Amino acid sequence: MLSLRSVHRSFGERIILADASWRLLPGERVALVGPNGAGKTTFMRLLAGVDEPDRGTVERPGHWRIGWLPQEPPDLGSRTLSEVLWDGLPEIRASAAALADVGAKLLQATGKELERLVHEQDRLHAEFERLGGHAADASVGRVAHGLGFSPGDLNRSMDEFSGGWRVKAALGRLLVGEPEVLLLDEPTNHLDLEAIAWLERHLADRPWGLVVVSHDRSFLDAVATRVTALDHGRLRDWASGYTRHLELREAEDEALEAAADRQDREHARVRRFIERFRASARRSRQARSRERALEREVRIERPAGAAPRLRVDLGDATGVPTEVLRLRRVGQAYDGRAILEGLDLVVERGMKVALAGPNGVGKSTLLRLLAGVEVPSTGDVRWTAGVLPGYLAQHAAVPDEGRRSVFETAWAHAPPGWTLQEVRDLLAAFLFRGDAVERPVSVLSGGERSRLALATLLLSPRHVLLLDEPTNHLDIGAREVLAEALAGFEGAVVFSSHDRWLLRTVATHVLAWPGPMLFRAEDDGDWTSIMAHMASTSESPVSPASTAPPPVAAPDPVRPRFNAFKHARAVAEVDEALESIARERENFLQLLGLPGPEAAAAAHRLAALEQRQSELEARWLELAEQAEEAGHTPQ
């Protein structure tokens, strides 16, 4: 069992973990969530043994192998992809090397040495089979294919791959090795839709533990069996997927707030009693006793307040014609290799067209053609007169303008009527908070520049937005802000993304590869057809017609005769249940002030009790109405 025991970790005054305890059991798949800057990467580094706590202990079972994938591309040298993937199987590789060595010696051995080497070879063969050596090549090939590598890539040097592909290779090395615990920090950042779907299936089939950080909500829902939230140094747990944890978390937070309010009111009442009777001859002892009890009582800690919800208004499409863009027989080729061929497409006002397909099919190329960055080899791209497009490249750059800061750059793009605070709120949503807004643009990293370019693009009025992987450097909160802004935009959007939640939330149409073919994206049935098309080479997917029969109306129920005895018994049962809930609520209120998972569990149970209490009170009112209708006075 991998666990933290009373671990404290901080950087200066910034507390990452405050005496936190946590554990991972075999088979659990944990989604580690929290706002950017909460310390998720530090938490993972502690589990991996790359970092150490200020105090407390991290317990790692000696026989467990822990595989750690950081966000940054690792140094894999100049070896081939095949050699890197085989690094995940050191025991099999050593066994194969030993067999090869014995085989070479057998060619020259004689007599007793030959006999000894034959026995040694038999032993090594048995060991090789026990380790699964005969299936290793197939395993390496499956992982490489699943992550999007071609068979020819296996013999290519890692020097030939980009940073994103090197991260894929490092991930593949871990998956091939099947460690008892996988620690994955943003594993989907460089994967296309097909590779993400394969990784989900692969991780869900693993019998061992997993801790993963990701901003892909659909991925977390498919993989996680448990959610751990890290915020303000505290850990909270839910045995659920990501979306379900949001519902449970909201209920728990409401219960904790309500319990804290009740405690505050009770404390105020007790303090009034203490002040009134502190000097009383008859009741001063009671007053002192209550004061001591008040000092000993554990205060209920309120949940950390959520950041205010930011809304970005991208303006209206007043005066924009119905058709904004038309492509006729558009093709593009590089060095004689065709990327796009004969593409026809009409984009109208209000359409949100998602480009979906594997990496390398031409999504970025198409967006560059629409933006006018490139000229097509064949065909033409025609914008309607007066339509103003805005383009965000995948690796967008904000030009350096002297020593202009992040805030000054955003303020220069703000439309009339925006306040300083509104611009700061927008920058905060895109992860520029505190002193970060005063940093010069010239010192920003590539990811930071992409985020700033997206923020400034949203500030500038446009009729059509062309976005190439806009969520690559955004956390879940920023993705939600972007999705809400795009979905409410009255103009048109053409965008590429591997975030399925964003695709389903925003897209009205999907241009899907192979082909590409244009699909409507109005409901789950459409998405089923889209995903089936992307998983096949068929050019004409057919959606099966629904054969479900129409619903049949149920007959009106016959009202039973009123039975006073049964009614009284039902009322008594409801009253007894309400009294039991009242007693149980008091017990759980005592647990809410305790640190650790007990408080979260108590809050969850308290929320369930309050829901049950509401149901019982509704049942009591129903019984009362039944009695009134029958001419009986409710008791």
XYZ file of C-alpha atoms in Angstrom, residues 312-318 458 460-462 485 488-491:
16
model
C -16.753 36.006 -21.519
C -19.060 37.712 -24.011
C -17.682 37.350 -27.543
C -20.175 39.850 -28.922
C -23.006 39.360 -31.386
C -23.041 38.699 -35.115
C -25.149 41.684 -36.108
C -11.360 36.491 -27.027
C -11.083 41.271 -29.760
C -14.393 41.383 -31.689
C -14.491 38.781 -34.467
C -17.924 31.528 -24.432
C -22.789 31.203 -26.688
C -20.987 32.947 -29.561
C -23.391 34.004 -32.330
C -20.691 33.945 -35.004
